[in-house]
Structures are given as C-alpha cells and as structure tokens.
mmCIF file of C-alpha atoms and ligand atoms in Angstrom:
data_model
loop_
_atom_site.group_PDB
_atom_site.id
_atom_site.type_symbol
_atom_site.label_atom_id
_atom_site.label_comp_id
_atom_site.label_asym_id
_atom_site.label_seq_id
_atom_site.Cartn_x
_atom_site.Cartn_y
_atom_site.Cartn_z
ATOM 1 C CA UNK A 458 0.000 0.000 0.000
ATOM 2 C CA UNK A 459 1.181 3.343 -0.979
ATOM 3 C CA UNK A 460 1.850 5.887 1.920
ATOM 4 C CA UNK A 461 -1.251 7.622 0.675
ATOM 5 C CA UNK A 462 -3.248 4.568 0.411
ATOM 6 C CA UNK A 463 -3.583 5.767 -3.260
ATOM 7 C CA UNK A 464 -3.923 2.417 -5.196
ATOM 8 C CA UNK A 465 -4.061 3.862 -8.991
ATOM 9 C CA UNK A 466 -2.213 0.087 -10.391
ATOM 10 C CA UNK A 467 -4.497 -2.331 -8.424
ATOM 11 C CA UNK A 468 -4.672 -5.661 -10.194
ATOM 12 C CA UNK A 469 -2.705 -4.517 -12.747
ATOM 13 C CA UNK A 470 0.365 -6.910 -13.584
ATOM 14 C CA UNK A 471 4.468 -5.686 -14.365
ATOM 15 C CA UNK A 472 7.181 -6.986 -15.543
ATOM 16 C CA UNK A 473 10.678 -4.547 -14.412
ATOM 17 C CA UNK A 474 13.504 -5.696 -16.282
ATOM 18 C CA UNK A 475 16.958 -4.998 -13.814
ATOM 19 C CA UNK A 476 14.592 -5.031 -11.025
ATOM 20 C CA UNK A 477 17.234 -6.230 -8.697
ATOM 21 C CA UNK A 478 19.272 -3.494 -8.362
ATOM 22 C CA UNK A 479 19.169 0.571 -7.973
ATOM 23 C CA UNK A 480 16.374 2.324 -9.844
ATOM 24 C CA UNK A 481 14.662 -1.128 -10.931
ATOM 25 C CA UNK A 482 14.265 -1.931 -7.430
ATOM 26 C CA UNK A 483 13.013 0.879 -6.629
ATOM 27 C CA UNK A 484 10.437 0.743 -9.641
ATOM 28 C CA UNK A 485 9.348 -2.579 -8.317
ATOM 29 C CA UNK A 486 8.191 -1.776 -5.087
ATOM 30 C CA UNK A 487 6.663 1.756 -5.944
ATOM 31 C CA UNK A 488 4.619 0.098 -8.565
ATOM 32 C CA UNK A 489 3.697 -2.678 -6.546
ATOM 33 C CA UNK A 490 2.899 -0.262 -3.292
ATOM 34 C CA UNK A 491 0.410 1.427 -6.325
ATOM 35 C CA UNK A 492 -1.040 -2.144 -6.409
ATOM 36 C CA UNK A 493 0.679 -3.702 -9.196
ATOM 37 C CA UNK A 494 2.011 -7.650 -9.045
ATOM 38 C CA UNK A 495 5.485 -7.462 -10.041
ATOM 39 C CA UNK A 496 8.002 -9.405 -11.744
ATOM 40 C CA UNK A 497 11.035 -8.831 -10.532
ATOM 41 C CA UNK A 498 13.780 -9.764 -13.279
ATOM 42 C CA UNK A 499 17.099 -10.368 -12.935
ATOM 43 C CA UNK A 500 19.981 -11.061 -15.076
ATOM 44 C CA UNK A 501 23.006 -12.943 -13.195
ATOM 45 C CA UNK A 502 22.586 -12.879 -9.630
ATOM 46 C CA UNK A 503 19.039 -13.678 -7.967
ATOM 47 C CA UNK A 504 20.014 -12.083 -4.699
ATOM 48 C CA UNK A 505 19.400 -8.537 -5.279
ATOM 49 C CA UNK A 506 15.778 -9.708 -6.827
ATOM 50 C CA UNK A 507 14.576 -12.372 -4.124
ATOM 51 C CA UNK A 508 15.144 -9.148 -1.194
ATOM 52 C CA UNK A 509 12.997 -7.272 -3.959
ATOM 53 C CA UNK A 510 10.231 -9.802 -3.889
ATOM 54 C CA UNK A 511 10.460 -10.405 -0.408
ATOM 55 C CA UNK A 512 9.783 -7.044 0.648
ATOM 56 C CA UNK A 513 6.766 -6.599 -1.821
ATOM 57 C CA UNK A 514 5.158 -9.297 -0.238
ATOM 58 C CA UNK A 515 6.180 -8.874 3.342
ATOM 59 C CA UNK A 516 4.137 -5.393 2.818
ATOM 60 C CA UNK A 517 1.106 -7.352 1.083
ATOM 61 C CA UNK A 518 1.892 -7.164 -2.189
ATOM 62 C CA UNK A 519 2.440 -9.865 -4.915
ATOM 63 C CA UNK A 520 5.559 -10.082 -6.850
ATOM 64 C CA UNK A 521 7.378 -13.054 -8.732
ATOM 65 C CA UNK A 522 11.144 -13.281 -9.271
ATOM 66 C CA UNK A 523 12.447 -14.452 -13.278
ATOM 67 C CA UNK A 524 15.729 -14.805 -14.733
ATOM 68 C CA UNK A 525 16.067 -13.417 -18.253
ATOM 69 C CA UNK A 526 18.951 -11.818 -20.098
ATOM 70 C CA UNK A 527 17.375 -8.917 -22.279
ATOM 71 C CA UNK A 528 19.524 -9.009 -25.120
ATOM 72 C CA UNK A 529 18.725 -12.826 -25.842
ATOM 73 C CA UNK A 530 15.292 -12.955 -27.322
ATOM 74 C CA UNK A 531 14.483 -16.397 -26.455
ATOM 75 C CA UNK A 532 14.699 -15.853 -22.524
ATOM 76 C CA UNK A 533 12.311 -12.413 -23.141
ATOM 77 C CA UNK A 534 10.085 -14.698 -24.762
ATOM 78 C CA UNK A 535 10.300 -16.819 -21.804
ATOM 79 C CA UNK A 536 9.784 -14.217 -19.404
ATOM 80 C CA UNK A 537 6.601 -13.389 -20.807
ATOM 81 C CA UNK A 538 4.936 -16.600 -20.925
ATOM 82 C CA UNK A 539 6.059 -17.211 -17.355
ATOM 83 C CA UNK A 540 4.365 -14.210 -16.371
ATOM 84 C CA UNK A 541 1.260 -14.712 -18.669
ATOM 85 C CA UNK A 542 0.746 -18.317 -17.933
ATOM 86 C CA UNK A 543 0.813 -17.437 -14.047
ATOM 87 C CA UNK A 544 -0.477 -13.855 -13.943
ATOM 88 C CA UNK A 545 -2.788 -14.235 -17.159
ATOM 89 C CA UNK A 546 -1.347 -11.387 -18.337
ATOM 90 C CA UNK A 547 0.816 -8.268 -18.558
ATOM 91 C CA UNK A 548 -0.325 -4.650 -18.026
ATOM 92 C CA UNK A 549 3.130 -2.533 -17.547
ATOM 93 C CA UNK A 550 6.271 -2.990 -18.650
ATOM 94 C CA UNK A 551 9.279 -1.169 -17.479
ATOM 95 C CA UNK A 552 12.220 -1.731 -19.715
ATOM 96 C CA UNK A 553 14.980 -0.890 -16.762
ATOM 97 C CA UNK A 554 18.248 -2.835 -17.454
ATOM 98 C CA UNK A 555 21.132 -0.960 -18.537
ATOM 99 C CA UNK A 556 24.743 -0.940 -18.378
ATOM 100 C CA UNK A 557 27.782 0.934 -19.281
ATOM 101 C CA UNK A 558 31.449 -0.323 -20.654
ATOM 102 C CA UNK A 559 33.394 2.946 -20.607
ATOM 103 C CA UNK A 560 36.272 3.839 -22.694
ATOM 104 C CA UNK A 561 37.742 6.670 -24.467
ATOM 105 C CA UNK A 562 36.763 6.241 -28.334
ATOM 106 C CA UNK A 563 39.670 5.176 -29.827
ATOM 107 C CA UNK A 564 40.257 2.788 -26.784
ATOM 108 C CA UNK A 565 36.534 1.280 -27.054
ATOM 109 C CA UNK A 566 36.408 -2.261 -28.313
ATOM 110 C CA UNK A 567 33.868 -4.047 -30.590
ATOM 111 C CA UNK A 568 32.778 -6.387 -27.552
ATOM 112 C CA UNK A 569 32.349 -3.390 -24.929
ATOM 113 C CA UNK A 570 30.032 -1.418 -28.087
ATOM 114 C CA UNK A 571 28.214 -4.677 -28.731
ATOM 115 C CA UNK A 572 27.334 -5.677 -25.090
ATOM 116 C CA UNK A 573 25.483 -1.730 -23.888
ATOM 117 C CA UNK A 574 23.741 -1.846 -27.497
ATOM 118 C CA UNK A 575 22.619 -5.460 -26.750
ATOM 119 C CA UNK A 576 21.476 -4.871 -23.136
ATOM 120 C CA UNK A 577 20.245 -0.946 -23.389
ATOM 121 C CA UNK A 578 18.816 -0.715 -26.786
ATOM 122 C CA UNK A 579 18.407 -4.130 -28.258
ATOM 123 C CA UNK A 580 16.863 -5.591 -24.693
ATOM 124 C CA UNK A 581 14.614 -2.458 -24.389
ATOM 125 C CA UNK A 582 13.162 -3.889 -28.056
ATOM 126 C CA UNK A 583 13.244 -7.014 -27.750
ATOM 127 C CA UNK A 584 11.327 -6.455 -24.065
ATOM 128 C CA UNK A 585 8.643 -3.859 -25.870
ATOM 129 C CA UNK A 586 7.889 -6.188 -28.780
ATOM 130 C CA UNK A 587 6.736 -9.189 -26.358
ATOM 131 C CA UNK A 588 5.263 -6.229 -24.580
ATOM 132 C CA UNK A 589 3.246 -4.867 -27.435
ATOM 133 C CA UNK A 590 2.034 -8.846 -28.670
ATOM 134 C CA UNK A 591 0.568 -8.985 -25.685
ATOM 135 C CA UNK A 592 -1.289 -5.881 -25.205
ATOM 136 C CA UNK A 593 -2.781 -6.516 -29.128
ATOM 137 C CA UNK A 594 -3.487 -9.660 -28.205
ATOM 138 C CA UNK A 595 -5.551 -8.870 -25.565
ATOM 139 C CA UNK A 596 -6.959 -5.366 -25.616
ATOM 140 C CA UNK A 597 -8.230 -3.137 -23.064
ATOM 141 C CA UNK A 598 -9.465 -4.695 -19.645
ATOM 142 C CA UNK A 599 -11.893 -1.771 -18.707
ATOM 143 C CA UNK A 600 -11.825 -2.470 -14.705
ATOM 144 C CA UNK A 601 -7.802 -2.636 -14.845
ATOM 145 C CA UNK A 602 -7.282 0.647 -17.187
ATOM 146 C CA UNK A 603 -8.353 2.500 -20.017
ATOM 147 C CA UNK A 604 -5.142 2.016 -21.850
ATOM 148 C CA UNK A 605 -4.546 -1.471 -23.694
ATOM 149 C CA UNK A 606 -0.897 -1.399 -21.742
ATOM 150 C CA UNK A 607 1.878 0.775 -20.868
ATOM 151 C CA UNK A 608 5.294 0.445 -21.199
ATOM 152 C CA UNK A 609 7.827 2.997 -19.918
ATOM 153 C CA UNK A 610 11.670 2.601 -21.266
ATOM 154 C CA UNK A 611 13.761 4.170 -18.977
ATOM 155 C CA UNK A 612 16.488 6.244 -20.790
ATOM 156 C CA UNK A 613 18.925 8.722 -19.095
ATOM 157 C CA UNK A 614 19.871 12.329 -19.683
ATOM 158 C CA UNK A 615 22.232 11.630 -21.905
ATOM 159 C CA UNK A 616 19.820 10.874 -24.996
ATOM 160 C CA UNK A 617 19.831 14.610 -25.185
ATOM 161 C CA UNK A 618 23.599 15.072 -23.502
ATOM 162 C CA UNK A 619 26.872 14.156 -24.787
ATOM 163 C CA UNK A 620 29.182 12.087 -23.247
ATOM 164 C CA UNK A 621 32.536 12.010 -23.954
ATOM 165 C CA UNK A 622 33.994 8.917 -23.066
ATOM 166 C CA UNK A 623 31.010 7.044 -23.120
ATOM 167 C CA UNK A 624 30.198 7.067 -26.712
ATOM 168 C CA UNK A 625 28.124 3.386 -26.940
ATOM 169 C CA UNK A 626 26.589 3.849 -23.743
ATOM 170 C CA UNK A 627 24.708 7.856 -25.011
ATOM 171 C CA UNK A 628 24.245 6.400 -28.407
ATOM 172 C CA UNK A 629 22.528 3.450 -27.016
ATOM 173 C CA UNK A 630 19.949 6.091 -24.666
ATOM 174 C CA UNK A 631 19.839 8.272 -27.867
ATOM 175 C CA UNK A 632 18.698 5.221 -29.941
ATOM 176 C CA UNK A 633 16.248 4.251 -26.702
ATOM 177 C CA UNK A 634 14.880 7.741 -26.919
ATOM 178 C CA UNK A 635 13.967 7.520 -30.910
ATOM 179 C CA UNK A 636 12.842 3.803 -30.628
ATOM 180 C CA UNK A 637 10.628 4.742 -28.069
ATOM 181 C CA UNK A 638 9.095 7.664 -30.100
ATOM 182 C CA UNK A 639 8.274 5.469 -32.749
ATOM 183 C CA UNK A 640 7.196 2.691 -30.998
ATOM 184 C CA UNK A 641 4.522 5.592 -29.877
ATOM 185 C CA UNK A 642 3.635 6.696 -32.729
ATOM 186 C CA UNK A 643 3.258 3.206 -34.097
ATOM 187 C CA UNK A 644 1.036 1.562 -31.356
ATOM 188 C CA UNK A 645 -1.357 4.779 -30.345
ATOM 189 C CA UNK A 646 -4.470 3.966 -32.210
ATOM 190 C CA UNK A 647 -4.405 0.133 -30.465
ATOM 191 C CA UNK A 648 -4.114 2.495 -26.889
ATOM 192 C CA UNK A 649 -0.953 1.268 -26.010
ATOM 193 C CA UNK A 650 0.994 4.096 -24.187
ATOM 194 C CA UNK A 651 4.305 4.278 -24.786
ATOM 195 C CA UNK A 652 6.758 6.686 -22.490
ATOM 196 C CA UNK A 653 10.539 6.736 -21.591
ATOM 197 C CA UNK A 654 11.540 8.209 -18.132
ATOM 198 C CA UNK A 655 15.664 9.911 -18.397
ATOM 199 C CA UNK A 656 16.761 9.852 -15.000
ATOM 200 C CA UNK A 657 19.837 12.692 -14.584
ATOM 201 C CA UNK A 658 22.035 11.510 -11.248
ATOM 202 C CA UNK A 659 20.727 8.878 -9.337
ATOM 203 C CA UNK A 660 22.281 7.062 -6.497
ATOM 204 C CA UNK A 661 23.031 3.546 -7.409
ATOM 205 C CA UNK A 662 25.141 1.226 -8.257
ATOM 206 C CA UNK A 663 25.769 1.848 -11.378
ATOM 207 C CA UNK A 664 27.424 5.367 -10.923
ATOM 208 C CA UNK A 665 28.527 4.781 -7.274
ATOM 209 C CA UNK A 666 32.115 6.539 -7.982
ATOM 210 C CA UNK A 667 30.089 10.005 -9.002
ATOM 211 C CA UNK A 668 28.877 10.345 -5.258
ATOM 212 C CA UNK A 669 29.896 8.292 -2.951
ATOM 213 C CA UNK A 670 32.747 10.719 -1.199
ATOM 214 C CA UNK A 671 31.613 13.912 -0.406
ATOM 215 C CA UNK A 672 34.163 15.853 -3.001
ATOM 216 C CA UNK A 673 32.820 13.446 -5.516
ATOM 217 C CA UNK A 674 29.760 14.158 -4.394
ATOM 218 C CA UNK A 675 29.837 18.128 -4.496
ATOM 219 C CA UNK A 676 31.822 17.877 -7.725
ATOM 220 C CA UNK A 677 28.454 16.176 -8.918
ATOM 221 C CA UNK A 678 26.034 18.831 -7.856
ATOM 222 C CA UNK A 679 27.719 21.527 -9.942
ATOM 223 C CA UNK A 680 25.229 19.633 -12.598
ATOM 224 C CA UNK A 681 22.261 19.560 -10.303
ATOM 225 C CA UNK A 682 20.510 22.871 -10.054
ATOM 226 C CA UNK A 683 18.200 21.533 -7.742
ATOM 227 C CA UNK A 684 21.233 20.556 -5.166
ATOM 228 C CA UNK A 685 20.350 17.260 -4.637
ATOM 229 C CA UNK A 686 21.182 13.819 -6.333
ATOM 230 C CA UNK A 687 18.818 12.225 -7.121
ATOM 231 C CA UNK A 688 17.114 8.369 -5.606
ATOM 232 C CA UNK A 689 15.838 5.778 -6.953
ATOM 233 C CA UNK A 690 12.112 5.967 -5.687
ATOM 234 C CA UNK A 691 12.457 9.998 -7.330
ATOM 235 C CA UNK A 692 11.984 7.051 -10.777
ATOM 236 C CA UNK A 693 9.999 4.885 -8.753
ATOM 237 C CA UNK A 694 7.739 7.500 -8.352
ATOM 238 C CA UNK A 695 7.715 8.792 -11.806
ATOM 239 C CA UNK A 696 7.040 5.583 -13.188
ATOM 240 C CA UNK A 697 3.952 4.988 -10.658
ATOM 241 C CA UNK A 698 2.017 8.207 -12.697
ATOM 242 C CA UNK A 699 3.221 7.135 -15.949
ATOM 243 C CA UNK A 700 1.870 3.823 -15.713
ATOM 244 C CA UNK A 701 -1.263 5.236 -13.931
ATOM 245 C CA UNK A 702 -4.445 6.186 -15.847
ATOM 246 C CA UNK A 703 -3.462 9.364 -13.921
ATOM 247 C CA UNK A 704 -1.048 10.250 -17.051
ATOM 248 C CA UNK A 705 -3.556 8.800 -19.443
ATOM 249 C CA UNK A 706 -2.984 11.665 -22.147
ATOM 250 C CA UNK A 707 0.383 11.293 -21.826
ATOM 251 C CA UNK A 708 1.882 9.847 -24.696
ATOM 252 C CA UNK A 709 5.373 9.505 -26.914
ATOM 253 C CA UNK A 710 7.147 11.553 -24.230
ATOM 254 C CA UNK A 711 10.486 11.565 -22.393
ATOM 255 C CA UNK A 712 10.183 12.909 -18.666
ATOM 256 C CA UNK A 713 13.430 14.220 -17.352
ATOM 257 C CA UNK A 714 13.996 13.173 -13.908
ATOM 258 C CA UNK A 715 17.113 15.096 -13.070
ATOM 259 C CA UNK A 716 17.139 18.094 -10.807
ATOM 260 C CA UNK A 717 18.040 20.389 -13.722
ATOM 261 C CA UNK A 718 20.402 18.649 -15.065
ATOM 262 C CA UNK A 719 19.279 19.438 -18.863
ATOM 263 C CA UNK A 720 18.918 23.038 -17.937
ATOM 264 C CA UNK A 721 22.295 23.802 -19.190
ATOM 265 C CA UNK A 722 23.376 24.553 -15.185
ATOM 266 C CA UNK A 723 26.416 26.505 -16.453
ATOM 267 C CA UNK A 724 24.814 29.117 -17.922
ATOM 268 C CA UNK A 725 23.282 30.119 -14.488
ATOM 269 C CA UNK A 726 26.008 33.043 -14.435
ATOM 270 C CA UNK A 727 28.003 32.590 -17.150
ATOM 271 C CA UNK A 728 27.482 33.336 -21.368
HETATM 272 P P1 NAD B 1685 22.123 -0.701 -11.667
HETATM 273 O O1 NAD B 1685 23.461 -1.151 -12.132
HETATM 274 O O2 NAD B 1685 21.857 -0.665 -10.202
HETATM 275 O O3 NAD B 1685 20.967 -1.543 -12.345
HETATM 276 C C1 NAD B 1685 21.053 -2.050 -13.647
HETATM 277 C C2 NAD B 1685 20.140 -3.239 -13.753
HETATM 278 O O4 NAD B 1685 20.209 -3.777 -15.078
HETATM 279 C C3 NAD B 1685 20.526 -4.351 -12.786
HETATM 280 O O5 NAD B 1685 19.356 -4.826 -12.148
HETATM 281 C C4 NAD B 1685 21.107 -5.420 -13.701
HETATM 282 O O6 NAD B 1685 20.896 -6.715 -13.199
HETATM 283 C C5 NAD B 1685 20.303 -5.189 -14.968
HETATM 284 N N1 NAD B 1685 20.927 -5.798 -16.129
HETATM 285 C C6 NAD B 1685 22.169 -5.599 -16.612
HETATM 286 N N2 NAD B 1685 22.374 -6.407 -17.674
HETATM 287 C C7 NAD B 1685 21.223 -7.120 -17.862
HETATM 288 C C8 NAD B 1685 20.819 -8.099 -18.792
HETATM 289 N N3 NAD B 1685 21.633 -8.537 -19.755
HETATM 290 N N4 NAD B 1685 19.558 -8.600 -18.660
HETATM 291 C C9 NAD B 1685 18.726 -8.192 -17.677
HETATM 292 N N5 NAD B 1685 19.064 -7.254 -16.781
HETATM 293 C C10 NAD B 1685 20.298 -6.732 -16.872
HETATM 294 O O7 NAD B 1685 21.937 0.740 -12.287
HETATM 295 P P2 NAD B 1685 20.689 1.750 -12.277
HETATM 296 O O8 NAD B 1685 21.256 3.075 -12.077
HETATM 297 O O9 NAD B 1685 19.631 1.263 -11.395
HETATM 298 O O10 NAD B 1685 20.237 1.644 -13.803
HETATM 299 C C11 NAD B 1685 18.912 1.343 -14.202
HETATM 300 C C12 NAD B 1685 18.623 2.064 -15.506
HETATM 301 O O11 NAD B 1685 18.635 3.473 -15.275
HETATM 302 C C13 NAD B 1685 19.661 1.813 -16.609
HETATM 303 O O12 NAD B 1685 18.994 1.692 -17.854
HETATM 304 C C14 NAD B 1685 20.511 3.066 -16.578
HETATM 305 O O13 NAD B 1685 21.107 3.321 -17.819
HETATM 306 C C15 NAD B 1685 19.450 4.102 -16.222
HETATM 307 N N6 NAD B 1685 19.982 5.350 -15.673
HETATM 308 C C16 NAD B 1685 20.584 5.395 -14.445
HETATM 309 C C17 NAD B 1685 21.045 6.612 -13.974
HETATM 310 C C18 NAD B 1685 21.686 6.772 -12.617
HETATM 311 O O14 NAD B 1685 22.145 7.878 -12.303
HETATM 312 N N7 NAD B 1685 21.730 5.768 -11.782
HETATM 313 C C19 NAD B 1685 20.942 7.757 -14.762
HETATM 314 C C20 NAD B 1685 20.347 7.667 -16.003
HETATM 315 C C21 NAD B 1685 19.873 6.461 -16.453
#
C-alpha cells in the first residue's frame, strides 16, 4: 500500500527488467505499493531480486522473481509466458536494465560497443515487442485501465547530452529515446501508451564513484541545479504516474527526472 493509500495500479500486472538493483528496485516496489504484481527480473545474480520480492510481499503485495537476459530474445520470450501463464497477463512494462562499458573512443572495443547496445537498446526492443504482442493480443481490460498497456523505457539524460567517453553507452539512450518515439507513434491507435523516463544523477550502483565521497559528491552537484542527487524511488515515483491512468494523455514523451540537469546549469552566471 502506498503511503497515501492511493492504489491507482491495483490488479494490474508488471514486468521490471533490472529489477534487482538501484532504480529497478526501486520501480518494483513503488509500482507494486500502487497495487501492481510485479516481476522482478534479474539477469546474473538472484540475490538482489529475491530481497525485492520479499519485501513486496512482506508489505502485502504480490511479486514473482524471473531470470532473463534482455539481449537474448528467447529468454524475453520466456519471461513473458512465465508471467502470462501465471499472472494471465501483462499490463506494464518497465524496460529498466542498462549498463555501461566505458572507454575513451579510440580505446573502445567491438565487444564493450556490442554488449550496452545489446542490453540498453536491443533488450529495451526485444522487451517492448513481447510487450506490445501482448497488449494486441488482448486489448483493453476496462476495470484494470483505459489504456490497452503501458510500457515505460527508462532512458537517461544523456539521450539529449553528450558524453565524452562514453560514446556506446549515449548512443545506445539516444537510440532508446527515438525507438521509443516510434514505438509511440506506431502503437497509439491500439491504446498502447508508450513513455521513456531519463533519469539525470541517481544514487546507485551503477554510478557509485560520481557520489559516494563527499568531493565526488559536491563535484556532482555543480550539474544539479536543484542541489540534490537524485534516488531511486524519485523514478519509482515517476514511473507509478506514468503507468497510472493518472497520465492517461500522456503519450510519446520523455520525462526528465534530473534536478536540472538538462537546464544547461552553467549558464546560471556565465554566457
Ligand atoms: P544498476 O546497475 O543498479 O541496475 C542495472 C540493472 O540492469 C541491474 O538490475 C542489472 O541486473 C540489470 N541488467 C544488466 N544487464 C542485464 C541483462 N543482460 N539482462 C537483464 N538485466 C540486466 O543501475 P541503475 O542506475 O539502477 O540503472 C537502471 C537504468 O537506469 C539503466 O537503464 C541506466 O542506464 C538508467 N539510468 C541510471 C542513472 C543513474 O544515475 N543511476 C541515470 C540515467 C539512467
């Protein structure tokens, strides 16, 4: 239950890719405090996801705990019968994984290209086209939502930011942001909504070096014009209202997460 008691994803059914770690955690139990059963997928270690599922349920909620690589199609495919054949469906999908392989350009190798375009852009499809069969299969379920499914894919800043020195991993949230567009364009008469969330700083693993001391930390904020990294349930949050009927005119759009971040911060008193 929601602190509010606010309930606006009750019945409706999940599936967070990287749920077991950082902002996909955090995704997974915001959604599933809105009322949502949750899958909780993971990718190499089940740890992170069974404290994920464990918590959903020791606060009353339902949530289910899958293995699936998202850059191999076959265990996607997997992952979504799983879900359908126990759940009898899928409502949400939050296409969460992501990785980065960093590496000044001329020092960036084929394999450490290949693997963030597999998992960030080439998971995030192969996750929305299962996503999208399903919701055409099915339709819309009046008493669940007036949309025939959601999915969010969760991008980052730096679709709109360069990054020097990680080249594959902005081109991959650049290609996220485009696919995602289309993808929107594409599905909107069949009422399947189709977002992206672009978190700026967020406290996780994934970027632990970027905050964890406090000069790393105030080096960071410099960015931030709202002085404060950012957390994960800031996403988990966001991702509540845009899989909410809440948001239901909400459509084809990136919401930037981030403090500021793409306000162009040093321009405050400079140019
Ligand atoms: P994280 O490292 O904590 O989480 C990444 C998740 O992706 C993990 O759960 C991991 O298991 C999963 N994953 C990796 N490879 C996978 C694969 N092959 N199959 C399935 N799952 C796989 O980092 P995070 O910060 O929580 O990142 C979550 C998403 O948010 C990513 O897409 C990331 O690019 C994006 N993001 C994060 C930030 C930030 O500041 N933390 C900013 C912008 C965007």
């Amino acid at each position: 239950m929601s602190e509010t008691g606010y309930q606006p994803l009750k019945g409706q059914r999940a599936i967070v890719s990287g749920g077991s770690s950082g902002i996909g955690s955090a995704v997974c139990k915001c959604l599933a405090a809105a009322g949502a059963k949750v899958v909780v997928n993971y990718n190499s270690s089940p740890g992170g996801a069974e404290e994920v599922a464990q918590e959903i349920e020791s606060n009353g909620g339902e949530a289910m705990v899958i293995q699936a690589d998202v850059g191999k199609e076959d265990d996607v495919q997997k992952m979504f019968s799983q879900t359908i054949e126990k759940w009898g469906s899928v409502d949400i999908l939050v296409a969460n994984s992501g990785l980065q392989r960093d590496a000044s350009f001329d020092e960036l190798t084929l394999a450490q290209w290949e693997k963030v375009m597999n998992v960030n852009l080439t998971g995030q499809f192969l996750c929305a086209r299962e996503a999208v069969r399903e919701f055409k299969r099915r339709g819309i379920v009046p008493e669940l939502s007036v949309a025939a499914g959601k999915i969010i894919c969760m991008s980052s800043v730096h679709d709109i930011i360069p990054w020097a020195g990680h080249v594959n991993y902005a081109a991959s949230k650049g290609g996220v942001l485009l696919m995602m567009k289309s993808l929107a364009q594409e599905v909107a008469p069949l009422k399947i909504r189709v977002n992206g969330i672009s978190p700026g700083a967020i406290k996780t693993p994934i970027n632990r070096e970027a905050w964890e001391t406090p000069e790393a930390e105030e080096k960071l904020l410099e960015l931030i014009p709202y002085q404060r990294v950012g957390e994960p349930e800031d996403i988990g949050k966001a991702a509540v209202w845009l899989s909410s009927d809440d948001s239901d005119y909400v459509h084809g759009i990136t919401l930037y997460v981030d403090g500021g971040m793409t306000l162009y911060p040093e321009f405050a008193d400079n140019g």
